[in-house]
Short mmCIF file of N, CA and C in Angstrom, two decimals:
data_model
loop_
_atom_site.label_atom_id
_atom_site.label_comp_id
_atom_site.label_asym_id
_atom_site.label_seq_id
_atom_site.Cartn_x
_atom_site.Cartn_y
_atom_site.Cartn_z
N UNK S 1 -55.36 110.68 11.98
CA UNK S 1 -54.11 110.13 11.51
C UNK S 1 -53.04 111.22 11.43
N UNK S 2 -53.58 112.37 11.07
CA UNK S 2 -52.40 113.25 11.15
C UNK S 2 -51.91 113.87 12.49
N UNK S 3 -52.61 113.64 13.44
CA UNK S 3 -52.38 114.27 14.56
C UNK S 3 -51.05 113.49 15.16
N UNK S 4 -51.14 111.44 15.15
CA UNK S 4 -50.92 110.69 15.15
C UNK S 4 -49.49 110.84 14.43
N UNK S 5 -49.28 111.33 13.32
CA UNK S 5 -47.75 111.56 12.38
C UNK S 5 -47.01 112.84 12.97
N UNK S 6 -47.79 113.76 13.52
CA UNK S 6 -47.48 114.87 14.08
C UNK S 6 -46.39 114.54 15.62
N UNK S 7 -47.39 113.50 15.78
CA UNK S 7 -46.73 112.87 17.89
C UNK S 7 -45.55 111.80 17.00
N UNK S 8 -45.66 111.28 16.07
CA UNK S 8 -44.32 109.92 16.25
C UNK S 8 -43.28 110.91 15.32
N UNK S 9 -43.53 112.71 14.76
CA UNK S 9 -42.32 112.89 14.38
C UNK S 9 -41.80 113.97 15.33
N UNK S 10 -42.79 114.53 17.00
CA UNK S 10 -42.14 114.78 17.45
C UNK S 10 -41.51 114.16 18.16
N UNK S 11 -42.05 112.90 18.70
CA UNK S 11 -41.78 111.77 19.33
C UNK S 11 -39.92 111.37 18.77
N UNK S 12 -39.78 111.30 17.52
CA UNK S 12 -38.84 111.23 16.89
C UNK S 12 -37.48 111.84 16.96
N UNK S 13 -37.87 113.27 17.02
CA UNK S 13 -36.73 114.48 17.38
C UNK S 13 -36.43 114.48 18.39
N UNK S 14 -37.39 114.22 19.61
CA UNK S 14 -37.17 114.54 20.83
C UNK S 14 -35.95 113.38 21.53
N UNK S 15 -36.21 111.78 20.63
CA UNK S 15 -35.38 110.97 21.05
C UNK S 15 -34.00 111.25 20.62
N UNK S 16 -34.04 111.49 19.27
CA UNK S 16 -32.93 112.13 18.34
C UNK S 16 -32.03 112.94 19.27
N UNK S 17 -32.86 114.06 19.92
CA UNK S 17 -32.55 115.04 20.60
C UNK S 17 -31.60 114.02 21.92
N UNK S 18 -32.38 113.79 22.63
CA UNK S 18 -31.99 113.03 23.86
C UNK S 18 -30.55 112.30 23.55
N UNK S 19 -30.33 111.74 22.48
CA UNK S 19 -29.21 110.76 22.02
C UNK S 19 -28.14 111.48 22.38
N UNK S 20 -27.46 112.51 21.98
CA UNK S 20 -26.69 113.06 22.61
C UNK S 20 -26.09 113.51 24.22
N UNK S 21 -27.61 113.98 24.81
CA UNK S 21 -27.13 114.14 25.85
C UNK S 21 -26.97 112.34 26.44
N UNK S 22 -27.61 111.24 26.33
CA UNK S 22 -26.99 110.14 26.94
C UNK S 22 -25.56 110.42 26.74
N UNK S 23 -24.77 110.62 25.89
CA UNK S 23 -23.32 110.21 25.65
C UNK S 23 -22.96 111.45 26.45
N UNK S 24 -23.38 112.62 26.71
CA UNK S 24 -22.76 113.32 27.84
C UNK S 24 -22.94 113.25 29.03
N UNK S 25 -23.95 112.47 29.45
CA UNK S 25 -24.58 112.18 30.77
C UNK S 25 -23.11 110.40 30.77
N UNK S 26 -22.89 109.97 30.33
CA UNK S 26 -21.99 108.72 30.11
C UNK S 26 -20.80 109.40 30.76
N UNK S 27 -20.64 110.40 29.91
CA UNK S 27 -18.83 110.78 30.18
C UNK S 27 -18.79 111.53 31.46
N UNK S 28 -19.81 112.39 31.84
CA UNK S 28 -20.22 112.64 33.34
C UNK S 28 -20.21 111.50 34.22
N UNK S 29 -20.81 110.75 34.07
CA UNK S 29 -20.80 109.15 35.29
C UNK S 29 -19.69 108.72 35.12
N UNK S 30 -18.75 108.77 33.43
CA UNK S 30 -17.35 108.25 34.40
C UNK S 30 -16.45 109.28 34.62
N UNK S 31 -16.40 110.71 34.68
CA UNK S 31 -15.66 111.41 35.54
C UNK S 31 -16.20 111.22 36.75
N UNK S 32 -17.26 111.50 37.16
CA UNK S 32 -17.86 111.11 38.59
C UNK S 32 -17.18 109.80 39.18
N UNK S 33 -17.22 108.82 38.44
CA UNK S 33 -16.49 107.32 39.51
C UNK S 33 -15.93 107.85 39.63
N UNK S 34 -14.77 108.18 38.41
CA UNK S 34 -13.18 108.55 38.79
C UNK S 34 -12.95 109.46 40.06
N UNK S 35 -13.49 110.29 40.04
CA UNK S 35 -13.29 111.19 40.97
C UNK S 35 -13.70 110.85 42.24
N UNK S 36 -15.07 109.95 42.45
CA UNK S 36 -15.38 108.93 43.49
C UNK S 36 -14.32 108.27 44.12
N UNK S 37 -13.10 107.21 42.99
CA UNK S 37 -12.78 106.63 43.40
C UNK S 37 -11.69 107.15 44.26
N UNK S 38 -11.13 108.34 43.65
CA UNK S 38 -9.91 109.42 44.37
C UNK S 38 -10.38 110.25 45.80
N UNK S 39 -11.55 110.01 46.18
CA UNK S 39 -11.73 111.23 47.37
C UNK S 39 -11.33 110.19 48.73
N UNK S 40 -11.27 109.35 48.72
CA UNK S 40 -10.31 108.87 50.16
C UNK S 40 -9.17 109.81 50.29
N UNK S 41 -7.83 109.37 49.27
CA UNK S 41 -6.84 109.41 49.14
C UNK S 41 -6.57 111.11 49.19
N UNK S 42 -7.73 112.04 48.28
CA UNK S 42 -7.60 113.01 48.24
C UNK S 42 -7.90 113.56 49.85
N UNK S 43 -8.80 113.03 50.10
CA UNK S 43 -8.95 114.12 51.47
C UNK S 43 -8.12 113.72 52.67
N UNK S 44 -7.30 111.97 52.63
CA UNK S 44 -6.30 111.87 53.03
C UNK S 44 -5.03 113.09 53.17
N UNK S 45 -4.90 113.27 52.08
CA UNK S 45 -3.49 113.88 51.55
C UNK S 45 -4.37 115.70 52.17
N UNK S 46 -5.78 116.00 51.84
CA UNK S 46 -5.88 117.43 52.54
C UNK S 46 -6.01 117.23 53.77
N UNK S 47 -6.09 116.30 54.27
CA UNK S 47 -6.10 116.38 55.62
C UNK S 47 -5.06 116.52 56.55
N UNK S 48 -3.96 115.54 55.58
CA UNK S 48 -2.63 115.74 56.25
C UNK S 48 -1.98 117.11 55.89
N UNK S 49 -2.27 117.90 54.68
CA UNK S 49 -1.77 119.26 54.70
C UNK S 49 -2.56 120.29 55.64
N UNK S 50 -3.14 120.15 55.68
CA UNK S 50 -3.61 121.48 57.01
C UNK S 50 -3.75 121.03 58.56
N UNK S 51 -2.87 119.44 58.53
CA UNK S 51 -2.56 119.24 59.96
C UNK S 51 -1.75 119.28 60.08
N UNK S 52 -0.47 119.43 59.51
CA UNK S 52 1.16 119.63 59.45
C UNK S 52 1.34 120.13 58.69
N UNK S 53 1.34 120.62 57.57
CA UNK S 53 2.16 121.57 56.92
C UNK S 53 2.30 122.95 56.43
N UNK S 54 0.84 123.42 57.89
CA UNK S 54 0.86 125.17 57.88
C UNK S 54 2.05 125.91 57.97
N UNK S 55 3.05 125.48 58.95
CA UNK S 55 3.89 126.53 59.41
C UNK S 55 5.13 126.68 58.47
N UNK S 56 4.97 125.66 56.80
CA UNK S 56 5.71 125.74 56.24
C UNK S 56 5.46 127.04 55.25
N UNK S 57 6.77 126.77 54.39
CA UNK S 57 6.78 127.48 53.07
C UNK S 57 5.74 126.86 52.28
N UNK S 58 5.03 127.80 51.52
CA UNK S 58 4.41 126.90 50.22
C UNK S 58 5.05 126.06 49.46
N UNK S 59 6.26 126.95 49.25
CA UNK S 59 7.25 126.09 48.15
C UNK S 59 7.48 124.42 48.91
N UNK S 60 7.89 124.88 50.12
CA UNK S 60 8.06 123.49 50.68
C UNK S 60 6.77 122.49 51.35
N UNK S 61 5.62 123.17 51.16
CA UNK S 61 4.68 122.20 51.03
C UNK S 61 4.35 121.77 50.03
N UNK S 62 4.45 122.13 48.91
CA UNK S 62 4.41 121.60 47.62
C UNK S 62 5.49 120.64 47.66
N UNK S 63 6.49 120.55 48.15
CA UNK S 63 7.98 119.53 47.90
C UNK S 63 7.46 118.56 48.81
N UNK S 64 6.72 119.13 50.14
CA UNK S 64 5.99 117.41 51.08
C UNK S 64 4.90 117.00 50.35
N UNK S 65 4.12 117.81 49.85
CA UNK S 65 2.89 116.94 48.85
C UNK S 65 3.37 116.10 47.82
N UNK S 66 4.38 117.01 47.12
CA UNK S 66 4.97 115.69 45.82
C UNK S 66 5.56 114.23 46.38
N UNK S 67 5.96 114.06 47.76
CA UNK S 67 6.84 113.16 48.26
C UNK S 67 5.50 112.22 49.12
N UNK S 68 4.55 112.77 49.21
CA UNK S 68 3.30 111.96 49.96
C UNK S 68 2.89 111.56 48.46
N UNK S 69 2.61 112.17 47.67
CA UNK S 69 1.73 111.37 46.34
C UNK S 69 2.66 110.05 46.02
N UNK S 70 3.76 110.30 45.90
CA UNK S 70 4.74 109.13 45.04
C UNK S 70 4.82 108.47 45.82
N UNK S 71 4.77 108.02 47.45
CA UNK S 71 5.05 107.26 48.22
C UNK S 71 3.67 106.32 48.36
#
């Protein structure tokens, strides 16, 4: 019997334990969608900067990136 109280109170901590990381493993799966749902658009938009807008200024590729996001 005591061996038995020994396993359901490590049994106990260990779930205890675990409880937390679920809620960080949660907020991980929804940065992950999110970020899922953005990699079209994102690799859209890198794709179109290093097919046209090498031979610019930075400054002014930053001014064509702001004008591709809002559009």
């Amino acid at each position: 019997a005591e061996v038995l109280e020994l396993k359901l109170n490590r049994a106990a901590m260990l779930v205890d334990g675990l409880s937390g990381e679920r809620v960080r493993w949660e907020k991980t799966l929804q940065t992950l969608s999110e970020l899922y749902e953005r990699l079209p658009g994102d690799c859209l938009v890198s794709s179109g900067y290093v097919s046209y807008l090498g031979p610019f200024t930075s400054i002014y590729r930053d001014e064509l990136v702001e004008i591709w996001l809002n559009e």
